[in-house]
PDB file of C-alpha atoms and ligand atoms in Angstrom:
ATOM      1  CA  MET A  16      23.406 -27.961 -14.832  1.00  0.00           C
ATOM      2  CA  THR A  17      23.068 -26.939 -11.180  1.00  0.00           C
ATOM      3  CA  ASP A  18      20.533 -27.602  -8.415  1.00  0.00           C
ATOM      4  CA  VAL A  19      18.140 -25.434  -6.390  1.00  0.00           C
ATOM      5  CA  ARG A  20      20.279 -25.364  -3.216  1.00  0.00           C
ATOM      6  CA  THR A  21      23.492 -24.370  -5.001  1.00  0.00           C
ATOM      7  CA  THR A  22      21.789 -21.768  -7.181  1.00  0.00           C
ATOM      8  CA  LEU A  23      20.080 -20.200  -4.171  1.00  0.00           C
ATOM      9  CA  LYS A  24      23.314 -20.168  -2.141  1.00  0.00           C
ATOM     10  CA  GLN A  25      25.215 -18.433  -4.941  1.00  0.00           C
ATOM     11  CA  GLY A  26      22.436 -15.895  -5.448  1.00  0.00           C
ATOM     12  CA  LEU A  27      22.130 -14.957  -1.800  1.00  0.00           C
ATOM     13  CA  ALA A  28      25.916 -14.708  -1.443  1.00  0.00           C
ATOM     14  CA  GLN A  29      25.928 -12.116  -4.258  1.00  0.00           C
ATOM     15  CA  LEU A  30      23.149 -10.133  -2.565  1.00  0.00           C
ATOM     16  CA  ARG A  31      24.880 -10.324   0.832  1.00  0.00           C
ATOM     17  CA  GLU A  32      28.088  -8.987  -0.718  1.00  0.00           C
ATOM     18  CA  ALA A  33      26.091  -6.100  -2.217  1.00  0.00           C
ATOM     19  CA  HIS A  34      24.663  -5.317   1.271  1.00  0.00           C
ATOM     20  CA  VAL A  35      21.080  -5.935   0.137  1.00  0.00           C
ATOM     21  CA  PRO A  36      18.698  -5.924   3.134  1.00  0.00           C
ATOM     22  CA  SER A  37      16.828  -9.250   3.724  1.00  0.00           C
ATOM     23  CA  PHE A  38      19.100 -10.872   1.119  1.00  0.00           C
ATOM     24  CA  THR A  39      17.964 -14.454   1.834  1.00  0.00           C
ATOM     25  CA  LEU A  40      14.297 -13.631   1.308  1.00  0.00           C
ATOM     26  CA  ALA A  41      15.093 -11.609  -1.816  1.00  0.00           C
ATOM     27  CA  ALA A  42      17.106 -14.480  -3.354  1.00  0.00           C
ATOM     28  CA  GLU A  43      14.333 -16.966  -2.516  1.00  0.00           C
ATOM     29  CA  LEU A  44      11.614 -14.779  -4.026  1.00  0.00           C
ATOM     30  CA  LEU A  45      13.620 -14.243  -7.211  1.00  0.00           C
ATOM     31  CA  LEU A  46      14.341 -17.961  -7.631  1.00  0.00           C
ATOM     32  CA  LEU A  47      10.691 -18.863  -6.989  1.00  0.00           C
ATOM     33  CA  HIS A  48       9.672 -16.246  -9.534  1.00  0.00           C
ATOM     34  CA  VAL A  49      11.986 -17.692 -12.173  1.00  0.00           C
ATOM     35  CA  LEU A  50      10.944 -21.285 -11.453  1.00  0.00           C
ATOM     36  CA  GLY A  51       7.238 -20.440 -11.062  1.00  0.00           C
ATOM     37  CA  ARG A  52       7.087 -22.220  -7.694  1.00  0.00           C
ATOM     38  CA  ASP A  53       5.955 -21.355  -4.161  1.00  0.00           C
ATOM     39  CA  ARG A  54       8.079 -21.030  -1.044  1.00  0.00           C
ATOM     40  CA  THR A  55       7.441 -24.471   0.466  1.00  0.00           C
ATOM     41  CA  TRP A  56       8.569 -26.111  -2.771  1.00  0.00           C
ATOM     42  CA  ILE A  57      12.066 -24.673  -2.641  1.00  0.00           C
ATOM     43  CA  TYR A  58      12.944 -26.383   0.663  1.00  0.00           C
ATOM     44  CA  ALA A  59      11.211 -29.638  -0.258  1.00  0.00           C
ATOM     45  CA  HIS A  60      13.211 -29.914  -3.516  1.00  0.00           C
ATOM     46  CA  PRO A  61      16.785 -28.700  -2.829  1.00  0.00           C
ATOM     47  CA  GLU A  62      18.269 -31.303  -5.221  1.00  0.00           C
ATOM     48  CA  GLN A  63      15.989 -30.411  -8.133  1.00  0.00           C
ATOM     49  CA  GLU A  64      17.926 -29.431 -11.231  1.00  0.00           C
ATOM     50  CA  VAL A  65      17.795 -25.836 -12.427  1.00  0.00           C
ATOM     51  CA  SER A  66      18.163 -25.488 -16.191  1.00  0.00           C
ATOM     52  CA  ALA A  67      20.905 -23.300 -17.645  1.00  0.00           C
ATOM     53  CA  ALA A  68      18.261 -20.911 -19.019  1.00  0.00           C
ATOM     54  CA  ASP A  69      16.545 -20.546 -15.604  1.00  0.00           C
ATOM     55  CA  ALA A  70      19.901 -20.064 -13.851  1.00  0.00           C
ATOM     56  CA  GLU A  71      20.797 -17.343 -16.350  1.00  0.00           C
ATOM     57  CA  ARG A  72      17.470 -15.545 -15.793  1.00  0.00           C
ATOM     58  CA  PHE A  73      17.899 -15.872 -12.015  1.00  0.00           C
ATOM     59  CA  PHE A  74      21.424 -14.423 -11.946  1.00  0.00           C
ATOM     60  CA  ALA A  75      20.337 -11.569 -14.234  1.00  0.00           C
ATOM     61  CA  LEU A  76      17.653 -10.671 -11.650  1.00  0.00           C
ATOM     62  CA  ILE A  77      20.155 -11.065  -8.802  1.00  0.00           C
ATOM     63  CA  ALA A  78      22.443  -8.559 -10.556  1.00  0.00           C
ATOM     64  CA  ARG A  79      19.575  -6.053 -10.896  1.00  0.00           C
ATOM     65  CA  ARG A  80      18.603  -6.540  -7.223  1.00  0.00           C
ATOM     66  CA  ALA A  81      22.249  -6.087  -6.190  1.00  0.00           C
ATOM     67  CA  ALA A  82      22.245  -2.817  -8.180  1.00  0.00           C
ATOM     68  CA  GLY A  83      19.305  -1.551  -6.103  1.00  0.00           C
ATOM     69  CA  GLU A  84      16.077  -2.456  -7.931  1.00  0.00           C
ATOM     70  CA  PRO A  85      13.407  -3.546  -5.435  1.00  0.00           C
ATOM     71  CA  THR A  86      12.565  -7.262  -5.457  1.00  0.00           C
ATOM     72  CA  GLN A  87       8.899  -6.389  -6.112  1.00  0.00           C
ATOM     73  CA  HIS A  88       9.808  -4.579  -9.337  1.00  0.00           C
ATOM     74  CA  LEU A  89      11.614  -7.707 -10.508  1.00  0.00           C
ATOM     75  CA  THR A  90       8.816 -10.126  -9.608  1.00  0.00           C
ATOM     76  CA  GLY A  91       6.040  -7.596 -10.413  1.00  0.00           C
ATOM     77  CA  LYS A  92       4.067  -8.328  -7.263  1.00  0.00           C
ATOM     78  CA  GLN A  93       3.575  -7.687  -3.547  1.00  0.00           C
ATOM     79  CA  GLU A  94       1.189  -9.178  -1.025  1.00  0.00           C
ATOM     80  CA  PHE A  95      -1.051  -6.895   1.024  1.00  0.00           C
ATOM     81  CA  TRP A  96      -3.967  -7.889   3.271  1.00  0.00           C
ATOM     82  CA  GLY A  97      -3.552 -11.493   2.059  1.00  0.00           C
ATOM     83  CA  LEU A  98      -4.032 -10.480  -1.592  1.00  0.00           C
ATOM     84  CA  GLU A  99      -1.462 -10.352  -4.365  1.00  0.00           C
ATOM     85  CA  PHE A 100      -1.039  -6.967  -6.075  1.00  0.00           C
ATOM     86  CA  GLU A 101       0.637  -6.190  -9.359  1.00  0.00           C
ATOM     87  CA  VAL A 102       3.261  -3.510  -8.791  1.00  0.00           C
ATOM     88  CA  THR A 103       5.391  -1.550 -11.246  1.00  0.00           C
ATOM     89  CA  PRO A 104       7.678   1.486 -10.853  1.00  0.00           C
ATOM     90  CA  ASP A 105       4.514   3.619 -11.387  1.00  0.00           C
ATOM     91  CA  VAL A 106       3.061   2.792  -7.940  1.00  0.00           C
ATOM     92  CA  LEU A 107       4.232   2.718  -4.365  1.00  0.00           C
ATOM     93  CA  ILE A 108       4.959  -0.852  -3.248  1.00  0.00           C
ATOM     94  CA  PRO A 109       2.268  -1.582  -0.604  1.00  0.00           C
ATOM     95  CA  ARG A 110       3.810  -1.584   2.892  1.00  0.00           C
ATOM     96  CA  PRO A 111       2.748  -3.834   5.779  1.00  0.00           C
ATOM     97  CA  GLU A 112       2.177  -0.831   8.105  1.00  0.00           C
ATOM     98  CA  THR A 113      -0.579   0.391   5.763  1.00  0.00           C
ATOM     99  CA  GLU A 114      -2.649  -2.611   6.892  1.00  0.00           C
ATOM    100  CA  HIS A 115      -3.235  -0.606  10.111  1.00  0.00           C
ATOM    101  CA  VAL A 116      -5.313   1.827   8.017  1.00  0.00           C
ATOM    102  CA  ILE A 117      -7.660  -1.046   7.090  1.00  0.00           C
ATOM    103  CA  GLU A 118      -7.790  -2.335  10.686  1.00  0.00           C
ATOM    104  CA  VAL A 119      -8.613   1.098  12.132  1.00  0.00           C
ATOM    105  CA  ALA A 120     -11.244   1.775   9.445  1.00  0.00           C
ATOM    106  CA  LEU A 121     -12.984  -1.569  10.068  1.00  0.00           C
ATOM    107  CA  ASP A 122     -12.865  -1.072  13.872  1.00  0.00           C
ATOM    108  CA  ARG A 123     -14.333   2.425  13.595  1.00  0.00           C
ATOM    109  CA  LEU A 124     -17.142   1.226  11.298  1.00  0.00           C
ATOM    110  CA  ALA A 125     -17.958  -1.613  13.712  1.00  0.00           C
ATOM    111  CA  VAL A 126     -18.131   0.795  16.665  1.00  0.00           C
ATOM    112  CA  ARG A 127     -20.409   3.095  14.666  1.00  0.00           C
ATOM    113  CA  GLU A 128     -22.777   0.178  13.988  1.00  0.00           C
ATOM    114  CA  LEU A 129     -22.807  -0.799  17.682  1.00  0.00           C
ATOM    115  CA  ARG A 130     -23.526   2.801  18.734  1.00  0.00           C
ATOM    116  CA  ALA A 131     -26.451   2.871  16.295  1.00  0.00           C
ATOM    117  CA  GLY A 132     -27.801  -0.269  18.005  1.00  0.00           C
ATOM    118  CA  ARG A 133     -27.111  -2.488  14.997  1.00  0.00           C
ATOM    119  CA  LYS A 134     -25.205  -5.730  15.007  1.00  0.00           C
ATOM    120  CA  PRO A 135     -21.883  -5.145  13.244  1.00  0.00           C
ATOM    121  CA  THR A 136     -22.182  -7.452  10.266  1.00  0.00           C
ATOM    122  CA  PHE A 137     -19.130  -6.037   8.492  1.00  0.00           C
ATOM    123  CA  SER A 138     -20.839  -6.359   5.105  1.00  0.00           C
ATOM    124  CA  GLY A 139     -20.765  -2.557   4.777  1.00  0.00           C
ATOM    125  CA  GLU A 140     -24.137  -2.552   3.017  1.00  0.00           C
ATOM    126  CA  GLY A 141     -24.692   0.813   1.325  1.00  0.00           C
ATOM    127  CA  LEU A 142     -21.446   2.368   2.582  1.00  0.00           C
ATOM    128  CA  GLN A 143     -19.870   5.031   0.392  1.00  0.00           C
ATOM    129  CA  ILE A 144     -16.090   5.049   0.764  1.00  0.00           C
ATOM    130  CA  ALA A 145     -13.293   7.190  -0.723  1.00  0.00           C
ATOM    131  CA  ASP A 146      -9.600   6.230  -0.931  1.00  0.00           C
ATOM    132  CA  ILE A 147      -7.433   9.245  -1.755  1.00  0.00           C
ATOM    133  CA  GLY A 148      -4.085   8.558  -3.448  1.00  0.00           C
ATOM    134  CA  THR A 149      -4.914   4.939  -4.215  1.00  0.00           C
ATOM    135  CA  GLY A 150      -1.604   3.977  -5.908  1.00  0.00           C
ATOM    136  CA  SER A 151      -1.746   0.220  -6.565  1.00  0.00           C
ATOM    137  CA  GLY A 152      -5.323   0.265  -5.216  1.00  0.00           C
ATOM    138  CA  CYS A 153      -4.307  -1.818  -2.210  1.00  0.00           C
ATOM    139  CA  ILE A 154      -6.412   0.043   0.410  1.00  0.00           C
ATOM    140  CA  ALA A 155      -9.500   0.336  -1.808  1.00  0.00           C
ATOM    141  CA  ILE A 156      -9.310  -3.333  -2.799  1.00  0.00           C
ATOM    142  CA  ALA A 157      -8.735  -4.595   0.768  1.00  0.00           C
ATOM    143  CA  LEU A 158     -11.786  -2.574   1.905  1.00  0.00           C
ATOM    144  CA  ALA A 159     -13.839  -3.867  -1.039  1.00  0.00           C
ATOM    145  CA  LYS A 160     -12.976  -7.398   0.045  1.00  0.00           C
ATOM    146  CA  GLU A 161     -13.924  -6.803   3.698  1.00  0.00           C
ATOM    147  CA  LEU A 162     -17.046  -4.735   2.958  1.00  0.00           C
ATOM    148  CA  PRO A 163     -18.828  -6.483   0.078  1.00  0.00           C
ATOM    149  CA  GLY A 164     -21.852  -4.173   0.309  1.00  0.00           C
ATOM    150  CA  SER A 165     -19.816  -0.973  -0.123  1.00  0.00           C
ATOM    151  CA  THR A 166     -19.101   1.278  -3.095  1.00  0.00           C
ATOM    152  CA  ILE A 167     -15.636   2.816  -3.318  1.00  0.00           C
ATOM    153  CA  PHE A 168     -14.291   5.885  -5.115  1.00  0.00           C
ATOM    154  CA  ALA A 169     -10.511   5.818  -5.432  1.00  0.00           C
ATOM    155  CA  THR A 170      -8.560   8.856  -6.629  1.00  0.00           C
ATOM    156  CA  ASP A 171      -4.998   9.437  -7.718  1.00  0.00           C
ATOM    157  CA  ILE A 172      -3.225  12.288  -9.429  1.00  0.00           C
ATOM    158  CA  SER A 173      -1.179   9.771 -11.447  1.00  0.00           C
ATOM    159  CA  GLU A 174      -2.842   8.299 -14.528  1.00  0.00           C
ATOM    160  CA  ALA A 175      -0.204   5.546 -14.659  1.00  0.00           C
ATOM    161  CA  ALA A 176      -0.980   4.519 -11.046  1.00  0.00           C
ATOM    162  CA  LEU A 177      -4.718   4.450 -11.774  1.00  0.00           C
ATOM    163  CA  ALA A 178      -4.131   2.035 -14.666  1.00  0.00           C
ATOM    164  CA  ILE A 179      -2.353  -0.398 -12.297  1.00  0.00           C
ATOM    165  CA  ALA A 180      -5.026   0.050  -9.606  1.00  0.00           C
ATOM    166  CA  HIS A 181      -7.721  -0.689 -12.152  1.00  0.00           C
ATOM    167  CA  ARG A 182      -5.930  -3.858 -13.259  1.00  0.00           C
ATOM    168  CA  ASN A 183      -5.614  -4.962  -9.622  1.00  0.00           C
ATOM    169  CA  SER A 184      -9.307  -4.341  -8.933  1.00  0.00           C
ATOM    170  CA  PHE A 185     -10.236  -6.311 -12.050  1.00  0.00           C
ATOM    171  CA  ARG A 186      -7.953  -9.170 -11.100  1.00  0.00           C
ATOM    172  CA  HIS A 187      -9.599  -9.459  -7.666  1.00  0.00           C
ATOM    173  CA  GLY A 188     -13.112  -9.107  -9.061  1.00  0.00           C
ATOM    174  CA  PHE A 189     -13.995  -5.681  -7.611  1.00  0.00           C
ATOM    175  CA  SER A 190     -13.945  -3.495 -10.707  1.00  0.00           C
ATOM    176  CA  ASP A 191     -17.743  -3.087 -10.611  1.00  0.00           C
ATOM    177  CA  ARG A 192     -17.625  -1.597  -7.070  1.00  0.00           C
ATOM    178  CA  ILE A 193     -14.483   0.553  -7.247  1.00  0.00           C
ATOM    179  CA  HIS A 194     -14.588   3.702  -9.363  1.00  0.00           C
ATOM    180  CA  PHE A 195     -11.183   5.152 -10.209  1.00  0.00           C
ATOM    181  CA  ILE A 196     -10.935   8.894 -10.721  1.00  0.00           C
ATOM    182  CA  LYS A 197      -7.989  11.029 -11.791  1.00  0.00           C
ATOM    183  CA  SER A 198      -8.093  13.858  -9.285  1.00  0.00           C
ATOM    184  CA  ASN A 199      -5.989  16.155  -7.139  1.00  0.00           C
ATOM    185  CA  LEU A 200      -7.045  14.868  -3.670  1.00  0.00           C
ATOM    186  CA  LEU A 201     -10.895  14.969  -3.659  1.00  0.00           C
ATOM    187  CA  GLY A 202     -11.139  17.771  -6.232  1.00  0.00           C
ATOM    188  CA  LYS A 203     -12.866  15.831  -9.018  1.00  0.00           C
ATOM    189  CA  ILE A 204     -14.813  13.438  -6.842  1.00  0.00           C
ATOM    190  CA  THR A 205     -18.077  15.396  -7.058  1.00  0.00           C
ATOM    191  CA  GLU A 206     -18.082  15.016 -10.847  1.00  0.00           C
ATOM    192  CA  HIS A 207     -18.674  11.318 -10.346  1.00  0.00           C
ATOM    193  CA  GLY A 208     -21.946  11.290  -8.435  1.00  0.00           C
ATOM    194  CA  SER A 209     -21.260  10.603  -4.795  1.00  0.00           C
ATOM    195  CA  HIS A 210     -20.709  13.778  -2.765  1.00  0.00           C
ATOM    196  CA  PHE A 211     -20.815  12.462   0.791  1.00  0.00           C
ATOM    197  CA  PHE A 212     -18.966   9.527   2.257  1.00  0.00           C
ATOM    198  CA  ASP A 213     -19.253   7.293   5.315  1.00  0.00           C
ATOM    199  CA  LEU A 214     -15.506   6.693   5.292  1.00  0.00           C
ATOM    200  CA  ILE A 215     -12.538   8.498   3.744  1.00  0.00           C
ATOM    201  CA  VAL A 216      -9.132   6.801   3.931  1.00  0.00           C
ATOM    202  CA  SER A 217      -5.768   7.945   2.655  1.00  0.00           C
ATOM    203  CA  ASN A 218      -2.114   7.065   2.727  1.00  0.00           C
ATOM    204  CA  PRO A 219      -0.838  10.321   1.251  1.00  0.00           C
ATOM    205  CA  PRO A 220       2.760  11.007   0.224  1.00  0.00           C
ATOM    206  CA  TYR A 221       4.368  12.078   3.496  1.00  0.00           C
ATOM    207  CA  ILE A 222       8.148  11.992   3.192  1.00  0.00           C
ATOM    208  CA  GLY A 223       9.981  15.331   3.276  1.00  0.00           C
ATOM    209  CA  ARG A 224      12.182  16.167   0.281  1.00  0.00           C
ATOM    210  CA  ARG A 225      14.817  17.261   2.770  1.00  0.00           C
ATOM    211  CA  GLU A 226      14.891  13.640   4.056  1.00  0.00           C
ATOM    212  CA  ALA A 227      15.541  12.217   0.552  1.00  0.00           C
ATOM    213  CA  ALA A 228      19.234  11.572   1.220  1.00  0.00           C
ATOM    214  CA  THR A 229      18.339   9.357   4.214  1.00  0.00           C
ATOM    215  CA  LEU A 230      16.065   7.038   2.197  1.00  0.00           C
ATOM    216  CA  MET A 231      17.161   3.593   1.092  1.00  0.00           C
ATOM    217  CA  ARG A 232      18.270   3.616  -2.562  1.00  0.00           C
ATOM    218  CA  GLU A 233      15.532   1.081  -3.390  1.00  0.00           C
ATOM    219  CA  VAL A 234      12.975   3.697  -2.358  1.00  0.00           C
ATOM    220  CA  ARG A 235      14.679   6.960  -3.428  1.00  0.00           C
ATOM    221  CA  ASP A 236      15.834   5.772  -6.844  1.00  0.00           C
ATOM    222  CA  HIS A 237      12.989   3.422  -7.823  1.00  0.00           C
ATOM    223  CA  GLU A 238       9.638   4.410  -6.313  1.00  0.00           C
ATOM    224  CA  PRO A 239       7.632   7.286  -7.839  1.00  0.00           C
ATOM    225  CA  GLU A 240       8.485  10.716  -6.397  1.00  0.00           C
ATOM    226  CA  ILE A 241       4.803  11.725  -6.531  1.00  0.00           C
ATOM    227  CA  ALA A 242       4.027   8.789  -4.189  1.00  0.00           C
ATOM    228  CA  LEU A 243       6.855   9.542  -1.759  1.00  0.00           C
ATOM    229  CA  TYR A 244       7.183  13.271  -1.181  1.00  0.00           C
ATOM    230  CA  GLY A 245       4.504  15.423   0.415  1.00  0.00           C
ATOM    231  CA  GLY A 246       6.641  18.576   0.151  1.00  0.00           C
ATOM    232  CA  GLU A 247       9.843  19.928   1.654  1.00  0.00           C
ATOM    233  CA  GLU A 248       8.794  18.835   5.175  1.00  0.00           C
ATOM    234  CA  GLY A 249       6.555  15.919   4.166  1.00  0.00           C
ATOM    235  CA  TYR A 250       3.284  16.775   5.916  1.00  0.00           C
ATOM    236  CA  GLU A 251       2.183  19.540   3.507  1.00  0.00           C
ATOM    237  CA  LEU A 252      -0.737  17.645   1.888  1.00  0.00           C
ATOM    238  CA  TYR A 253      -2.573  16.850   5.142  1.00  0.00           C
ATOM    239  CA  ALA A 254      -4.136  20.320   5.634  1.00  0.00           C
ATOM    240  CA  ASP A 255      -5.929  20.313   2.263  1.00  0.00           C
ATOM    241  CA  LEU A 256      -6.785  16.640   2.609  1.00  0.00           C
ATOM    242  CA  ILE A 257      -8.420  17.194   6.008  1.00  0.00           C
ATOM    243  CA  THR A 258     -10.299  20.334   4.874  1.00  0.00           C
ATOM    244  CA  GLN A 259     -11.622  18.546   1.787  1.00  0.00           C
ATOM    245  CA  ALA A 260     -12.514  15.428   3.780  1.00  0.00           C
ATOM    246  CA  ALA A 261     -14.534  17.561   6.231  1.00  0.00           C
ATOM    247  CA  ALA A 262     -16.559  18.864   3.271  1.00  0.00           C
ATOM    248  CA  HIS A 263     -17.169  15.375   1.867  1.00  0.00           C
ATOM    249  CA  LEU A 264     -17.987  13.289   4.964  1.00  0.00           C
ATOM    250  CA  LYS A 265     -21.510  12.673   6.213  1.00  0.00           C
ATOM    251  CA  PRO A 266     -22.138  13.647   9.865  1.00  0.00           C
ATOM    252  CA  GLY A 267     -20.647  10.749  11.839  1.00  0.00           C
ATOM    253  CA  GLY A 268     -18.440   9.876   8.861  1.00  0.00           C
ATOM    254  CA  ILE A 269     -14.953   8.570   9.577  1.00  0.00           C
ATOM    255  CA  LEU A 270     -11.546   9.807   8.399  1.00  0.00           C
ATOM    256  CA  VAL A 271      -8.539   7.476   8.608  1.00  0.00           C
ATOM    257  CA  LEU A 272      -5.100   8.736   7.574  1.00  0.00           C
ATOM    258  CA  GLU A 273      -1.706   7.067   7.528  1.00  0.00           C
ATOM    259  CA  LEU A 274       1.062   9.179   9.095  1.00  0.00           C
ATOM    260  CA  GLY A 275       4.750   9.536   8.311  1.00  0.00           C
ATOM    261  CA  HIS A 276       7.202   8.797  11.110  1.00  0.00           C
ATOM    262  CA  ASN A 277       7.241  12.471  12.184  1.00  0.00           C
ATOM    263  CA  SER A 278       3.880  13.762  10.856  1.00  0.00           C
ATOM    264  CA  LEU A 279       1.831  13.580  14.062  1.00  0.00           C
ATOM    265  CA  PRO A 280       2.757  16.998  15.579  1.00  0.00           C
ATOM    266  CA  ALA A 281       1.774  18.716  12.314  1.00  0.00           C
ATOM    267  CA  VAL A 282      -1.377  16.674  11.657  1.00  0.00           C
ATOM    268  CA  GLN A 283      -3.016  16.267  15.081  1.00  0.00           C
ATOM    269  CA  PRO A 284      -3.708  20.051  15.526  1.00  0.00           C
ATOM    270  CA  LEU A 285      -5.549  20.051  12.181  1.00  0.00           C
ATOM    271  CA  LEU A 286      -8.109  17.681  13.713  1.00  0.00           C
ATOM    272  CA  ASP A 287      -8.580  19.887  16.808  1.00  0.00           C
ATOM    273  CA  ALA A 288     -10.968  21.950  14.664  1.00  0.00           C
ATOM    274  CA  PRO A 289     -14.706  22.026  15.607  1.00  0.00           C
ATOM    275  CA  ALA A 290     -15.591  19.778  12.621  1.00  0.00           C
ATOM    276  CA  TRP A 291     -13.959  16.768  14.263  1.00  0.00           C
ATOM    277  CA  THR A 292     -14.451  14.539  17.300  1.00  0.00           C
ATOM    278  CA  ASN A 293     -13.183  11.189  18.626  1.00  0.00           C
ATOM    279  CA  VAL A 294      -9.629  11.723  17.387  1.00  0.00           C
ATOM    280  CA  ALA A 295      -7.316   8.775  18.126  1.00  0.00           C
ATOM    281  CA  VAL A 296      -3.842   7.693  17.106  1.00  0.00           C
ATOM    282  CA  THR A 297      -2.716   4.085  16.510  1.00  0.00           C
ATOM    283  CA  ASN A 298       0.933   3.038  16.693  1.00  0.00           C
ATOM    284  CA  ASP A 299       2.468   0.551  14.295  1.00  0.00           C
ATOM    285  CA  LEU A 300       4.371  -2.556  15.421  1.00  0.00           C
ATOM    286  CA  ALA A 301       7.546  -0.450  15.749  1.00  0.00           C
ATOM    287  CA  GLY A 302       5.735   1.895  18.183  1.00  0.00           C
ATOM    288  CA  ILE A 303       5.566   4.771  15.648  1.00  0.00           C
ATOM    289  CA  PRO A 304       2.289   6.778  15.529  1.00  0.00           C
ATOM    290  CA  ARG A 305       1.112   5.456  12.165  1.00  0.00           C
ATOM    291  CA  VAL A 306      -2.617   6.118  11.810  1.00  0.00           C
ATOM    292  CA  ILE A 307      -4.826   8.981  12.923  1.00  0.00           C
ATOM    293  CA  ALA A 308      -8.595   8.641  12.815  1.00  0.00           C
ATOM    294  CA  ALA A 309     -11.397  11.094  13.528  1.00  0.00           C
ATOM    295  CA  GLU A 310     -15.154  11.405  13.205  1.00  0.00           C
ATOM    296  CA  ARG A 311     -16.995  14.230  11.411  1.00  0.00           C
ATOM    297  CA  LEU A 312     -19.411  16.000  13.771  1.00  0.00           C
TER     298      LEU A 312
HETATM  299  C1  LIG B  25       2.089   6.976  -0.382  1.00  0.00           C
HETATM  300  S1  LIG B  25       1.334   6.572  -1.925  1.00  0.00           S
HETATM  301  C2  LIG B  25       0.038   5.487  -1.341  1.00  0.00           C
HETATM  302  C3  LIG B  25      -0.417   4.487  -2.364  1.00  0.00           C
HETATM  303  C4  LIG B  25      -1.383   3.431  -1.801  1.00  0.00           C
HETATM  304  N1  LIG B  25      -2.598   4.036  -1.291  1.00  0.00           N
HETATM  305  C5  LIG B  25      -0.723   2.647  -0.687  1.00  0.00           C
HETATM  306  O1  LIG B  25      -1.109   2.812   0.475  1.00  0.00           O
HETATM  307  O2  LIG B  25       0.191   1.863  -0.984  1.00  0.00           O
HETATM  308  C6  LIG B  25       0.509   8.072  -2.290  1.00  0.00           C
HETATM  309  C7  LIG B  25      -0.317   8.100  -3.580  1.00  0.00           C
HETATM  310  O3  LIG B  25      -0.938   9.385  -3.683  1.00  0.00           O
HETATM  311  C8  LIG B  25      -0.855   9.852  -5.020  1.00  0.00           C
HETATM  312  N2  LIG B  25      -0.879  11.323  -4.956  1.00  0.00           N
HETATM  313  C9  LIG B  25       0.128  12.176  -4.720  1.00  0.00           C
HETATM  314  N3  LIG B  25      -0.325  13.443  -4.703  1.00  0.00           N
HETATM  315  C10 LIG B  25      -1.658  13.377  -4.900  1.00  0.00           C
HETATM  316  C11 LIG B  25      -2.704  14.357  -4.976  1.00  0.00           C
HETATM  317  N4  LIG B  25      -2.450  15.657  -4.826  1.00  0.00           N
HETATM  318  N5  LIG B  25      -3.961  13.926  -5.217  1.00  0.00           N
HETATM  319  C12 LIG B  25      -4.229  12.603  -5.385  1.00  0.00           C
HETATM  320  N6  LIG B  25      -3.289  11.634  -5.314  1.00  0.00           N
HETATM  321  C13 LIG B  25      -2.029  12.020  -5.071  1.00  0.00           C
HETATM  322  C14 LIG B  25       0.416   9.257  -5.563  1.00  0.00           C
HETATM  323  O4  LIG B  25       0.383   9.177  -6.972  1.00  0.00           O
HETATM  324  C15 LIG B  25       0.452   7.898  -4.865  1.00  0.00           C
HETATM  325  O5  LIG B  25      -0.172   6.920  -5.662  1.00  0.00           O
END
């Protein structure tokens, strides 16, 4: 029999030795997962006994983490926009920088309401929204939460990802307002009723295959290739995405796209076209241009 403090110390020492990034957090999350507890509990109960069976499960997970599996694949979850999402190796693990997509979209919608002389209520009554490449469903579900009057169409080319996204929408109680569609970008969206949107958002795959060797092994070896790579350079999907979005946005409709760390020079010129106005770029907390937004004329 061992206690919480000793078990945690041994686990994080193994992760440190394996050069796992954020090894303390990873060890904590894995122990909490095994014990079914939350983070405050662990520090309030350092002397609590850990059963032999729990210790065995914990050290088995530590070994898998040390071998490169992401913590989220071992716990099966990741938080995004204050909500817990189921994640599996079939979907991209939601990243904190993607929350900027939600922030920019909500800001743009609020400004549009003000310009129309309406009080921004943020209920999104009647709004038609599309999320392209929904993955775990994190963007669609965060928007459904913030805009309870909206209807959302979420596409993905991966059937396996759509199954996870659907489960996440059900779990958070939005499955009646989010329609999941298997589609290449917006290709199949017209088959499902709504042709024109007030808002189109997307975090497309944007890493270049030629950058693959520079990725962390957790990402390169464990996250789905279809979610990571946009092509040899990375930015290849944006041209079609922007052309299709222009055809599916109402006049005054808003496009919000997440950018890869070096996508901006390739993507910004695509929005110089006459279809678009009010183009703006938002940096993430690391100062990297992360989101580009534009309005359909
Ligand atoms: C970078 S991930 C983003 C997932 C999720 N929206 C997020 O922000 O965490 C890109 C997603 O786009 C999907 N995808 C890739 N190519 C696509 C295409 N041509 N059409 C639709 N979805 C695509 C992938 O399966 C993946 O789920």
